[in-house]
Amino acid sequence: MKKNSRGIKYKQRTILVWNEVALFYHKRWAKNEIGPFAVTKKLLDLSKIKKGDSVLDIACGTGLVTKKLIRKVGSKGQIYGIDSSESAIKIARKWTGDPKNLHFVRADAERIQFKTQFDAITCQYALFFFPDEQKVLRNMKKLLKKNGTISLAVHGKYNVPYFDCILEPVKKMIPDYLPKYPEMDRFGTKETFTDVIKKAGFSKIVVKKFVFQYSPGTFSDYWNNYKRHLSKPLKEKLDSLTKIQKSNLREMVKDKTLEYTKKDRKIVFPWEVLVLTAKKQ
Ligand SMILES: C[S@@+](CC[C@H](N)C(=O)[O-])C[C@H]1O[C@@H](n2cnc3c(N)ncnc32)[C@H](O)[C@@H]1O
């Protein structure tokens, strides 16, 4: 399959998945700013966005960054939140109170166009979802004013056991569990993150690493919640395992969590996050 049609297929799948999981994502993670979502404040501090700025929040999801931008830019600023998921935007609109200077648009980050340019662009936990990230980054550059800033957050490649404890054993049993394209952790080190932003022509690149903590509860809470809130394509793959395979998988995942399990049987995972800021000059 050609890269472009793979990209289109992947984006269609992403829309279906996010329309399905947006409400759960919002209630469980974003709204409560737990674990890695505590990064939002850091991202906005590092962005140096100020009162009166015009800001575009790309892949705004259910509005976590967007909502904080309301206070940051004040009533004289302008905020646009764009996302390809209708469900996420619906939640964002309601949750942010939809003030006059905040506008949501359902759009693809690769293609979104505006007549004006922005002082700043934010994009939290989404760059790795774009099959052609260079296309999105070049679009960001086009949409920024001269000296404008981008502020991006991604999960680290290493030290994110919340995903790895489950995904490593699952991928051993079901090699095609996750779509191979694009690789989700491809920007997860300071070097790879910097390279991809440099390639798109940005300068004054600064990457900071943060490690947050997240407790999913006991192992049973972690495992059962993971299975309960899976999107349909992944659920179907897990359901295809036999009873014995499922039980073996559970034990393999449990073994992986032991090093993070405390005396009270609760798991506490570290969670590495990278925040990058850069300028269009
Ligand atoms: C993990 S969420 C992050 C949402 C929000 N930025 C936050 O920090 O909570 C990823 C978001 O990227 C959006 N997304 C994925 N691919 C996209 C694309 N090509 N164009 C626009 N949005 C996209 C999804 O719909 C989803 O809302």
XYZ file of C-alpha atoms and ligand atoms in Angstrom:
308
model
C 0.000 0.000 0.000
C 1.296 3.512 -0.870
C 2.390 5.776 2.014
C -0.315 8.324 1.210
C -3.208 5.870 1.179
C -1.855 4.232 4.341
C -1.911 7.723 5.871
C -5.523 8.342 4.843
C -6.614 4.956 6.182
C -4.801 5.565 9.466
C -6.383 9.009 9.860
C -9.853 7.563 9.240
C -9.190 4.943 11.903
C -7.969 7.664 14.303
C -11.205 9.611 13.855
C -13.328 6.533 14.597
C -11.246 5.652 17.661
C -11.299 9.191 19.085
C -15.018 9.587 18.485
C -15.424 6.416 20.519
C -13.003 7.125 23.378
C -13.186 10.933 23.768
C -15.669 10.968 26.654
C -13.782 8.357 28.650
C -10.462 10.091 27.893
C -11.865 13.354 29.158
C -13.444 11.984 32.344
C -10.588 9.710 33.350
C -7.530 11.643 32.232
C -7.707 15.123 30.751
C -10.292 16.763 33.033
C -8.491 15.621 36.177
C -5.002 16.467 34.894
C -3.692 13.275 36.455
C -0.308 11.669 35.760
C 1.170 12.972 32.481
C -1.637 15.508 32.095
C -0.023 17.619 34.800
C 2.297 18.673 31.969
C -0.229 21.152 30.560
C 0.723 23.851 33.050
C 4.418 23.348 32.272
C 3.780 23.441 28.528
C 1.940 26.750 28.853
C 4.578 28.267 31.163
C 7.313 27.327 28.685
C 5.266 28.621 25.735
C 5.557 32.222 27.037
C 2.108 32.915 25.603
C 0.901 36.264 26.908
C -2.227 38.400 27.191
C -3.594 39.484 23.821
C -1.891 36.666 21.848
C -3.663 34.696 19.143
C -3.143 30.968 19.684
C -3.972 27.839 17.706
C -4.300 24.616 19.711
C -3.792 21.781 17.227
C -5.469 18.456 18.073
C -7.127 20.185 21.024
C -9.040 17.026 21.974
C -11.523 17.698 24.758
C -9.999 21.110 25.461
C -7.441 20.690 28.241
C -4.852 23.115 26.812
C -7.520 25.239 25.138
C -9.365 25.876 28.392
C -6.223 27.084 30.149
C -5.485 29.375 27.212
C -8.638 31.390 27.931
C -7.096 32.918 31.033
C -3.619 33.081 29.546
C -4.542 35.251 26.533
C -7.322 37.204 28.288
C -10.345 38.755 26.626
C -8.226 40.568 24.004
C -6.614 37.346 22.771
C -8.002 34.866 20.256
C -7.981 31.074 20.560
C -8.712 28.442 17.938
C -8.928 24.754 18.864
C -8.905 22.268 16.002
C -9.356 18.503 16.134
C -10.470 15.799 13.709
C -12.835 14.195 16.231
C -16.353 15.606 16.369
C -16.981 13.996 19.774
C -13.847 15.542 21.289
C -14.813 18.994 20.000
C -18.334 18.657 21.350
C -16.965 17.944 24.828
C -14.416 20.774 24.519
C -17.095 23.268 23.536
C -19.214 22.431 26.566
C -16.340 22.150 29.046
C -14.654 25.433 28.152
C -17.908 27.403 28.343
C -17.302 28.472 24.732
C -16.394 32.158 25.319
C -16.610 34.616 22.410
C -12.878 34.658 21.662
C -12.620 30.843 21.526
C -13.465 28.994 18.325
C -13.482 25.256 17.663
C -13.121 23.770 14.212
C -13.265 20.129 13.190
C -10.344 19.750 10.825
C -7.310 17.701 9.868
C -4.062 19.163 11.255
C -2.348 18.540 7.897
C -4.838 20.627 5.969
C -6.263 23.313 8.234
C -5.927 26.814 6.761
C -6.602 30.274 8.169
C -6.497 33.699 6.572
C -4.564 35.095 9.558
C -1.369 33.947 11.277
C -0.931 33.116 14.988
C 1.474 34.267 17.707
C 1.685 30.743 19.069
C 0.677 27.151 18.334
C 0.266 24.438 20.966
C -0.029 20.706 20.350
C -0.143 18.383 23.338
C 0.033 14.583 22.983
C -0.842 14.462 19.299
C 2.256 14.818 17.103
C 2.778 11.034 17.187
C -0.746 10.509 15.768
C 0.019 12.342 12.547
C 1.134 9.856 9.863
C 2.954 12.660 8.036
C 4.206 14.845 10.873
C 6.375 16.934 8.504
C 3.250 17.979 6.633
C 1.637 19.105 9.902
C 4.804 20.873 11.074
C 5.166 22.693 7.763
C 1.530 23.714 8.055
C 2.186 24.970 11.595
C 5.046 27.055 10.235
C 2.797 28.551 7.585
C 0.197 29.393 10.213
C 2.675 31.130 12.555
C 3.700 34.784 12.480
C 7.412 35.540 12.192
C 8.989 34.907 15.636
C 5.916 32.886 16.571
C 6.378 29.916 18.924
C 5.324 26.276 18.825
C 4.977 24.350 22.099
C 4.593 20.592 21.825
C 4.358 17.743 24.337
C 4.931 14.034 23.628
C 5.295 10.915 25.767
C 8.837 9.680 26.281
C 10.064 6.606 24.378
C 11.463 5.113 27.568
C 10.196 5.167 31.103
C 6.482 5.031 30.293
C 5.642 1.656 31.878
C 1.913 2.393 31.940
C 1.884 1.491 28.240
C 4.859 -0.889 28.122
C 3.760 -3.271 30.909
C 0.722 -4.171 28.829
C 1.871 -3.599 25.275
C 5.108 -5.588 25.384
C 3.398 -8.874 26.414
C 0.344 -8.222 24.215
C 2.515 -7.619 21.149
C 4.325 -10.901 21.832
C 1.002 -12.730 21.599
C -0.650 -10.544 18.952
C 2.126 -9.073 16.761
C -0.294 -6.901 14.726
C -2.111 -5.581 17.838
C -1.270 -1.932 17.101
C -1.089 -0.468 13.601
C 2.591 -0.546 12.565
C 2.294 2.800 10.886
C 3.150 5.327 12.198
C 5.447 4.323 15.084
C 3.977 6.084 18.078
C 7.195 6.509 20.032
C 9.262 7.957 17.185
C 9.789 11.368 18.837
C 10.232 10.097 22.378
C 13.872 11.119 22.948
C 15.344 14.623 23.084
C 17.415 13.856 19.966
C 14.629 12.440 17.776
C 12.216 15.161 18.862
C 14.742 17.915 18.081
C 15.652 16.388 14.690
C 12.083 16.256 13.449
C 11.410 19.891 14.421
C 14.702 21.066 12.922
C 13.851 19.249 9.670
C 10.641 21.295 9.438
C 12.715 24.498 9.588
C 12.129 25.707 13.153
C 14.921 27.232 15.236
C 15.737 28.036 18.884
C 14.637 24.517 19.798
C 14.542 23.699 23.509
C 13.435 20.308 24.870
C 12.731 19.676 28.534
C 12.123 16.315 30.150
C 9.628 15.808 33.008
C 8.808 12.664 34.952
C 5.317 12.464 36.470
C 3.815 9.720 38.588
C 0.595 7.905 37.928
C -1.149 5.284 40.047
C -3.750 3.168 38.254
C -4.643 1.454 41.606
C -3.970 -2.239 42.233
C -2.960 -4.610 39.445
C -6.603 -5.741 39.060
C -7.731 -2.108 38.706
C -5.024 -1.475 36.090
C -5.748 -4.592 34.038
C -9.552 -4.440 34.238
C -9.697 -0.715 33.423
C -7.401 -1.213 30.466
C -9.662 -3.902 29.021
C -12.891 -2.079 29.874
C -11.998 1.120 28.041
C -10.334 -0.269 24.939
C -11.409 0.976 21.525
C -13.270 -1.541 19.358
C -10.403 -2.571 17.018
C -8.111 -3.465 19.950
C -10.874 -5.102 21.965
C -11.664 -7.415 19.048
C -8.018 -8.518 18.886
C -7.806 -9.236 22.624
C -11.132 -11.102 22.516
C -9.728 -13.397 19.814
C -7.345 -15.011 22.341
C -8.251 -18.346 23.957
C -9.037 -18.506 27.686
C -5.601 -19.948 28.436
C -3.844 -17.310 26.347
C -5.800 -14.580 28.159
C -4.823 -15.971 31.524
C -1.134 -16.267 30.482
C -1.213 -12.732 29.186
C -2.604 -11.439 32.477
C 0.229 -13.147 34.370
C 2.859 -11.739 31.985
C 1.498 -8.239 32.461
C 1.327 -8.720 36.227
C 5.001 -9.782 36.334
C 5.959 -6.597 34.541
C 4.125 -4.425 37.056
C 5.802 -5.984 40.126
C 8.712 -3.552 40.209
C 6.236 -0.650 40.396
C 3.954 -2.257 43.007
C 4.130 -0.782 46.507
C 3.505 -2.456 49.881
C -0.176 -1.434 49.833
C -0.493 -3.381 46.492
C -0.995 -0.166 44.555
C 1.034 0.381 41.400
C 2.840 3.692 40.966
C 4.245 4.236 37.478
C 6.755 6.911 36.480
C 5.740 8.681 33.267
C 8.291 10.539 31.172
C 7.130 13.459 29.053
C 9.050 15.765 26.708
C 8.074 19.389 26.103
C 9.595 21.187 23.132
C 9.444 24.872 22.270
C 10.754 26.374 19.027
C 10.473 29.495 16.901
C 9.747 30.387 13.313
C 12.409 32.913 12.344
C -4.242 12.252 23.160
S -5.398 13.363 22.443
C -4.738 14.924 22.953
C -5.813 15.943 23.121
C -5.398 17.234 23.837
N -4.369 17.941 23.102
C -4.954 16.944 25.255
O -3.809 17.234 25.606
O -5.780 16.421 26.027
C -5.013 13.310 20.728
C -5.977 14.108 19.856
O -5.441 14.199 18.531
C -6.518 14.264 17.639
N -6.009 14.000 16.281
C -5.375 12.888 15.834
N -5.044 13.017 14.539
C -5.469 14.251 14.145
C -5.394 14.988 12.922
N -4.830 14.457 11.833
N -5.912 16.241 12.887
C -6.499 16.786 13.971
N -6.599 16.134 15.165
C -6.081 14.885 15.248
C -7.469 13.202 18.186
O -8.776 13.334 17.672
C -7.356 13.467 19.691
O -8.354 14.358 20.119
